[in-house]
Amino acid sequence: QVQLVESGGGLVQAGGSLRLSCAASGRTFSNYAMGWFRQAPGKEREFVAAIGRIGSATVYADSVKGRFTISRDNAKNTLYLQMNSLKFEETAVYYCASTTGMVGTARREYEYWGQGTQVTVSS
């Protein structure tokens, strides 16, 4: 089993930046592709970005391309999400997740999830 703990959320003004981290433990981190999802109040959890086991493959939701960057440090067992030019509508709880499968965009492809970190973007 993999334990995932997100951090780095907080309150930021629209146009600002935040970097989220996801610390993994329990299993070999580099065995897992990783993803970030987010869930706004009253909405479904949606895909944000994903990265392959060694970091060479990345996938982004169209809405965040060019503004968000997903990365990982396998030596530190940590996943990151750099978020720039944040928008008010991106206020949500952000979750990291892991999968033994390939890089994917669907929630059902991910086996383990963190508890989430709140990101609030003020207008």
N, CA, C and O of each residue as an XYZ file, in Angstrom:
492
protein
N       0.840     -1.192      0.000
C       0.000      0.000      0.000
C       0.878      1.246      0.000
O       1.971      1.248      0.567
N       0.399      2.282     -0.628
C       1.115      3.550     -0.702
C       0.353      4.584      0.111
O      -0.865      4.711     -0.014
N       1.073      5.316      0.939
C       0.480      6.436      1.668
C       0.924      7.730      0.995
O       2.100      7.926      0.689
N      -0.048      8.602      0.774
C       0.207      9.861      0.088
C      -0.270     11.019      0.963
O      -1.388     11.000      1.476
N       0.584     12.021      1.126
C       0.232     13.175      1.944
C       0.538     14.446      1.168
O       1.693     14.725      0.848
N      -0.505     15.215      0.867
C      -0.340     16.466      0.140
C      -0.067     17.619      1.089
O      -0.466     17.592      2.254
N       0.609     18.618      0.584
C       0.856     19.841      1.343
C       1.074     20.981      0.361
O       1.228     20.757     -0.839
N       1.088     22.204      0.879
C       1.384     23.360      0.047
C       0.183     24.172     -0.366
O       0.331     25.220     -0.995
N      -1.011     23.708     -0.023
C      -2.185     24.480     -0.350
C      -2.275     25.739      0.496
O      -1.505     25.935      1.436
N      -3.229     26.584      0.141
C      -3.414     27.813      0.901
C      -4.243     28.817      0.139
O      -4.918     28.484     -0.835
N      -4.181     30.054      0.598
C      -4.931     31.149     -0.007
C      -3.990     31.971     -0.875
O      -2.905     32.359     -0.442
N      -4.416     32.230     -2.101
C      -3.601     33.001     -3.038
C      -4.519     33.881     -3.863
O      -5.667     33.521     -4.126
N      -4.016     35.029     -4.269
C      -4.805     35.903     -5.125
C      -4.798     35.391     -6.556
O      -3.867     34.708     -6.982
N      -5.831     35.724     -7.278
C      -5.885     35.365     -8.694
C      -4.646     35.926     -9.398
O      -4.241     37.067     -9.176
N      -4.061     35.084    -10.251
C      -2.823     35.455    -10.915
C      -1.576     35.025    -10.181
O      -0.470     35.110    -10.716
N      -1.749     34.566     -8.963
C      -0.617     34.136     -8.150
C      -0.211     32.702     -8.407
O      -0.736     32.033     -9.297
N       0.743     32.243     -7.602
C       1.311     30.908     -7.781
C       1.333     30.146     -6.467
O       1.394     30.732     -5.386
N       1.282     28.833     -6.585
C       1.471     27.922     -5.457
C       2.180     26.686     -5.964
O       2.049     26.320     -7.132
N       2.929     26.044     -5.090
C       3.501     24.747     -5.414
C       3.010     23.719     -4.408
O       3.239     23.842     -3.204
N       2.338     22.712     -4.921
C       1.867     21.611     -4.096
C       2.899     20.499     -4.087
O       3.617     20.276     -5.062
N       2.951     19.809     -2.959
C       3.812     18.634     -2.827
C       2.985     17.448     -2.385
O       1.950     17.603     -1.736
N       3.444     16.272     -2.738
C       2.793     15.033     -2.325
C       3.898     14.070     -1.914
O       4.660     13.587     -2.752
N       3.975     13.798     -0.623
C       4.988     12.887     -0.098
C       4.445     11.470     -0.072
O       3.355     11.223      0.446
N       5.204     10.547     -0.629
C       4.774      9.149     -0.710
C       5.612      8.274      0.209
O       6.802      8.515      0.414
N       4.964      7.257      0.757
C       5.671      6.289      1.594
C       4.985      4.944      1.491
O       3.837      4.848      1.058
N       5.699      3.909      1.894
C       5.106      2.588      1.957
C       5.567      1.633      0.876
O       5.752      0.444      1.137
N       5.750      2.125     -0.308
C       6.215      1.285     -1.413
C       7.220      2.085     -2.244
O       7.414      3.279     -2.016
N       7.847      1.425     -3.195
C       8.830      2.097     -4.041
C       8.133      3.118     -4.932
O       7.351      2.764     -5.815
N       8.430      4.384     -4.684
C       7.737      5.477     -5.362
C       7.887      5.387     -6.873
O       6.939      5.667     -7.606
N       9.044      5.007     -7.338
C       9.300      4.995     -8.780
C       8.562      3.872     -9.510
O       8.629      3.784    -10.736
N       7.871      3.028     -8.781
C       7.048      1.990     -9.406
C       5.683      2.509     -9.837
O       4.916      1.788    -10.476
N       5.377      3.758     -9.491
C       4.044      4.302     -9.710
C       4.067      5.524    -10.621
O       4.891      6.425    -10.466
N       3.139      5.528    -11.574
C       2.798      6.782    -12.231
C       1.920      7.571    -11.258
O       1.210      6.993    -10.435
N       1.982      8.889    -11.365
C       1.297      9.735    -10.386
C       0.416     10.772    -11.077
O       0.668     11.175    -12.213
N      -0.602     11.180    -10.374
C      -1.488     12.181    -10.939
C      -1.964     13.181     -9.899
O      -1.930     12.923     -8.696
N      -2.404     14.323    -10.392
C      -3.079     15.334     -9.570
C      -4.506     15.494    -10.085
O      -4.742     15.571    -11.291
N      -5.439     15.542     -9.161
C      -6.840     15.791     -9.446
C      -7.306     16.922     -8.539
O      -6.623     17.269     -7.575
N      -8.456     17.491     -8.839
C      -9.019     18.521     -7.969
C     -10.534     18.395     -7.957
O     -11.155     17.910     -8.902
N     -11.102     18.852     -6.848
C     -12.542     18.804     -6.686
C     -13.026     20.095     -6.055
O     -12.692     20.419     -4.915
N     -13.813     20.815     -6.815
C     -14.422     22.043     -6.325
C     -15.747     21.713     -5.653
O     -16.331     20.666     -5.934
N     -16.231     22.574     -4.780
C     -17.500     22.312     -4.091
C     -18.631     22.077     -5.079
O     -18.851     22.875     -5.991
N     -19.343     20.980     -4.890
C     -20.485     20.670     -5.726
C     -20.157     20.124     -7.092
O     -21.048     19.937     -7.921
N     -18.874     19.865     -7.339
C     -18.470     19.362     -8.654
C     -17.766     18.012     -8.545
O     -17.333     17.601     -7.468
N     -17.664     17.342     -9.675
C     -16.961     16.072     -9.726
C     -15.443     16.310     -9.618
O     -14.931     17.372     -9.973
N     -14.765     15.302     -9.125
C     -13.301     15.362     -9.093
C     -12.793     15.266    -10.518
O     -13.219     14.397    -11.279
N     -11.883     16.158    -10.879
C     -11.417     16.211    -12.258
C      -9.904     16.089    -12.347
O      -9.169     16.461    -11.433
N      -9.471     15.562    -13.465
C      -8.054     15.383    -13.738
C      -7.375     16.724    -13.964
O      -7.936     17.627    -14.584
N      -6.142     16.836    -13.443
C      -5.343     18.037    -13.641
C      -4.076     17.721    -14.439
O      -3.823     18.324    -15.482
N      -3.282     16.765    -13.934
C      -2.014     16.436    -14.577
C      -1.543     15.075    -14.112
O      -1.931     14.601    -13.044
N      -0.699     14.446    -14.925
C      -0.142     13.144    -14.562
C       1.275     13.036    -15.090
O       1.665     13.732    -16.028
N       2.040     12.145    -14.465
C       3.445     11.984    -14.834
C       3.827     10.517    -14.727
O       3.359      9.806    -13.838
N       4.681     10.071    -15.642
C       5.117      8.694    -15.640
C       6.132      8.403    -14.547
O       6.525      9.289    -13.788
N       6.549      7.140    -14.483
C       7.381      6.669    -13.379
C       8.717      7.384    -13.268
O       9.191      7.640    -12.162
N       9.325      7.706    -14.394
C      10.624      8.371    -14.341
C      10.528      9.847    -14.690
O      11.540     10.547    -14.722
N       9.327     10.318    -14.950
C       9.117     11.742    -15.167
C       9.226     12.205    -16.601
O       9.109     13.400    -16.875
N       9.447     11.285    -17.519
C       9.632     11.715    -18.905
C       8.316     11.939    -19.629
O       8.262     12.680    -20.611
N       7.260     11.307    -19.152
C       5.953     11.459    -19.782
C       5.048     12.270    -18.886
O       4.909     11.972    -17.700
N       4.431     13.294    -19.446
C       3.488     14.114    -18.695
C       2.238     14.359    -19.533
O       2.284     14.409    -20.763
N       1.136     14.509    -18.835
C      -0.153     14.788    -19.472
C      -0.845     15.868    -18.648
O      -0.791     15.852    -17.418
N      -1.497     16.807    -19.334
C      -2.184     17.899    -18.652
C      -3.608     18.040    -19.166
O      -3.897     17.764    -20.330
N      -4.484     18.470    -18.282
C      -5.800     18.907    -18.718
C      -5.626     20.161    -19.565
O      -4.731     20.967    -19.311
N      -6.466     20.323    -20.553
C      -6.347     21.478    -21.452
C      -6.429     22.792    -20.674
O      -5.790     23.780    -21.038
N      -7.212     22.794    -19.612
C      -7.445     24.026    -18.869
C      -6.206     24.523    -18.125
O      -6.152     25.691    -17.739
N      -5.212     23.658    -17.916
C      -4.035     24.071    -17.142
C      -2.754     24.083    -17.965
O      -1.702     24.485    -17.467
N      -2.831     23.651    -19.203
C      -1.627     23.613    -20.039
C      -0.991     24.996    -20.140
O      -1.668     26.001    -20.353
N       0.325     25.015    -19.981
C       1.055     26.267    -20.057
C       1.119     27.035    -18.759
O       1.886     27.991    -18.646
N       0.325     26.637    -17.767
C       0.323     27.322    -16.466
C       0.771     26.411    -15.331
O       1.407     26.870    -14.382
N       0.450     25.140    -15.419
C       0.805     24.175    -14.369
C       1.919     23.269    -14.872
O       1.996     22.955    -16.060
N       2.781     22.853    -13.949
C       3.844     21.910    -14.274
C       3.896     20.813    -13.222
O       4.035     21.083    -12.029
N       3.785     19.588    -13.676
C       3.903     18.449    -12.775
C       5.339     17.918    -12.860
O       5.935     17.880    -13.936
N       5.877     17.515    -11.720
C       7.222     16.961    -11.692
C       7.327     16.010    -10.511
O       6.439     15.955     -9.661
N       8.421     15.266    -10.471
C       8.625     14.333     -9.372
C      10.108     14.209     -9.085
O      10.953     14.413     -9.957
N      10.399     13.872     -7.847
C      11.757     13.596     -7.415
C      11.730     12.213     -6.777
O      11.336     12.062     -5.621
N      12.146     11.219     -7.527
C      12.068      9.846     -7.016
C      13.027      9.610     -5.849
O      12.772      8.746     -5.010
N      14.108     10.353     -5.786
C      15.032     10.211     -4.660
C      14.399     10.707     -3.358
O      14.750     10.245     -2.272
N      13.470     11.644     -3.476
C      12.791     12.199     -2.302
C      11.381     11.663     -2.128
O      10.667     12.068     -1.210
N      10.974     10.748     -3.011
C       9.615     10.173     -2.944
C       8.543     11.263     -2.926
O       7.583     11.190     -2.159
N       8.716     12.248     -3.759
C       7.825     13.397     -3.724
C       7.366     13.792     -5.126
O       8.141     13.800     -6.083
N       6.100     14.112     -5.206
C       5.462     14.616     -6.414
C       5.158     16.097     -6.209
O       4.838     16.524     -5.099
N       5.259     16.875     -7.281
C       5.006     18.311     -7.186
C       4.001     18.764     -8.238
O       3.813     18.122     -9.271
N       3.365     19.891     -7.938
C       2.544     20.566     -8.931
C       2.774     22.063     -8.760
O       2.330     22.666     -7.783
N       3.472     22.647     -9.720
C       3.677     24.092     -9.735
C       2.510     24.719    -10.477
O       2.249     24.398    -11.636
N       1.816     25.611     -9.798
C       0.627     26.231    -10.376
C       0.861     27.732    -10.492
O       1.059     28.415     -9.488
N       0.839     28.233    -11.707
C       1.021     29.658    -11.961
C      -0.240     30.256    -12.571
O      -1.078     29.539    -13.117
N      -0.366     31.568    -12.472
C      -1.511     32.284    -13.049
C      -2.825     31.653    -12.607
O      -3.701     31.388    -13.430
N      -2.956     31.420    -11.340
C      -4.153     30.753    -10.816
C      -5.390     31.601    -11.026
O      -5.343     32.830    -10.983
N      -6.500     30.914    -11.254
C      -7.777     31.553    -11.502
C      -8.728     31.284    -10.348
O      -8.601     30.283     -9.643
N      -9.679     32.186    -10.163
C     -10.646     32.043     -9.079
C     -11.352     30.687     -9.144
O     -11.571     30.040     -8.120
N     -11.703     30.273    -10.351
C     -12.469     29.035    -10.525
C     -11.639     27.788    -10.270
O     -12.164     26.677    -10.341
N     -10.351     27.948     -9.976
C      -9.511     26.800     -9.648
C      -9.441     26.542     -8.143
O      -8.667     25.708     -7.673
N     -10.254     27.265     -7.418
C     -10.419     26.958     -5.997
C     -10.984     25.548     -5.855
O     -12.035     25.232     -6.414
N     -10.280     24.705     -5.105
C     -10.674     23.308     -4.994
C      -9.774     22.612     -3.984
O      -8.766     23.158     -3.536
N     -10.164     21.405     -3.644
C      -9.256     20.514     -2.920
C      -8.461     19.741     -3.973
O      -9.032     19.149     -4.889
N      -7.156     19.758     -3.829
C      -6.270     19.097     -4.781
C      -5.766     17.792     -4.165
O      -5.301     17.756     -3.026
N      -5.871     16.735     -4.948
C      -5.490     15.398     -4.506
C      -4.381     14.833     -5.378
O      -4.379     15.032     -6.593
N      -3.443     14.133     -4.765
C      -2.518     13.336     -5.550
C      -2.951     11.873     -5.474
O      -3.607     11.447     -4.524
N      -2.569     11.128     -6.491
C      -2.965      9.730     -6.585
C      -1.888      8.942     -7.311
O      -1.106      9.496     -8.084
N      -1.859      7.645     -7.050
C      -0.841      6.796     -7.656
C      -1.487      5.623     -8.377
O      -2.576      5.171     -8.025
N      -0.781      5.145     -9.396
C      -1.254      4.000    -10.157
C      -0.078      3.133    -10.582
O       0.997      3.635    -10.910
N      -0.302      1.823    -10.572
C       0.712      0.900    -11.077
C       0.596      0.763    -12.592
O       1.423      0.115    -13.234
N      -0.434      1.376    -13.150
C      -0.617      1.334    -14.589
C       0.148      2.440    -15.296
O       1.071      3.037    -14.742
N      -0.253      2.695    -16.510
C       0.382      3.746    -17.304
C      -0.169      5.113    -16.887
O      -1.142      5.200    -16.138
N       0.454      6.152    -17.371
C      -0.041      7.508    -17.114
C      -1.471      7.611    -17.629
O      -1.735      7.284    -18.786
N      -2.380      8.054    -16.799
C      -3.773      8.118    -17.193
C      -4.470      9.349    -16.684
O      -3.963     10.058    -15.814
N      -5.644      9.598    -17.238
C      -6.411     10.785    -16.867
C      -7.704     10.450    -16.143
O      -8.406     11.355    -15.691
N      -8.030      9.189    -16.025
C      -9.300      8.793    -15.407
C      -9.101      8.432    -13.938
O      -8.117      7.791    -13.572
N     -10.037      8.847    -13.115
C      -9.970      8.557    -11.681
C      -9.870      7.062    -11.426
O      -9.135      6.635    -10.536
N     -10.592      6.268    -12.187
C     -10.665      4.832    -11.925
C      -9.320      4.141    -12.137
O      -9.131      3.010    -11.690
N      -8.397      4.802    -12.807
C      -7.094      4.198    -13.078
C      -6.156      4.289    -11.874
O      -5.104      3.651    -11.865
N      -6.520      5.064    -10.873
C      -5.627      5.324     -9.746
C      -6.087      4.546     -8.520
O      -7.267      4.545     -8.172
N      -5.135      3.888     -7.876
C      -5.475      2.996     -6.762
C      -5.421      3.681     -5.405
O      -6.256      3.412     -4.542
N      -4.448      4.562     -5.209
C      -4.259      5.181     -3.902
C      -4.376      6.692     -4.019
O      -3.966      7.295     -5.010
N      -4.948      7.285     -2.976
C      -5.219      8.715     -2.964
C      -4.771      9.333     -1.645
O      -4.810      8.692     -0.594
N      -4.346     10.592     -1.722
C      -4.081     11.342     -0.508
C      -5.367     11.945      0.038
O      -6.447     11.750     -0.521
N      -5.237     12.670      1.122
C      -6.404     13.262      1.771
C      -6.780     14.622      1.194
O      -7.858     15.147      1.472
N      -5.885     15.187      0.390
C      -6.176     16.444     -0.275
C      -5.631     17.650      0.458
O      -5.416     17.617      1.670
N      -5.411     18.720     -0.296
C      -4.990     19.992      0.274
C      -5.820     21.098     -0.384
O      -6.006     21.112     -1.601
N      -6.307     22.011      0.431
C      -7.205     23.052     -0.053
C      -6.419     24.182     -0.720
O      -5.455     24.707     -0.163
N      -6.853     24.535     -1.909
C      -6.326     25.710     -2.611
C      -7.483     26.686     -2.797
O      -8.504     26.344     -3.394
N      -7.317     27.886     -2.289
C      -8.348     28.905     -2.416
C      -7.762     30.097     -3.157
O      -6.769     30.688     -2.733
N      -8.399     30.437     -4.272
C      -7.938     31.555     -5.091
C      -8.939     32.690     -4.937
O     -10.114     32.540     -5.272
N      -8.481     33.803     -4.440
C      -9.366     34.953     -4.236
C      -9.348     35.835     -5.481
O      -8.333     35.975     -6.163
N     -10.499     36.417     -5.745
C     -10.626     37.240     -6.955
C     -10.222     38.679     -6.679
O     -10.265     39.516     -7.581
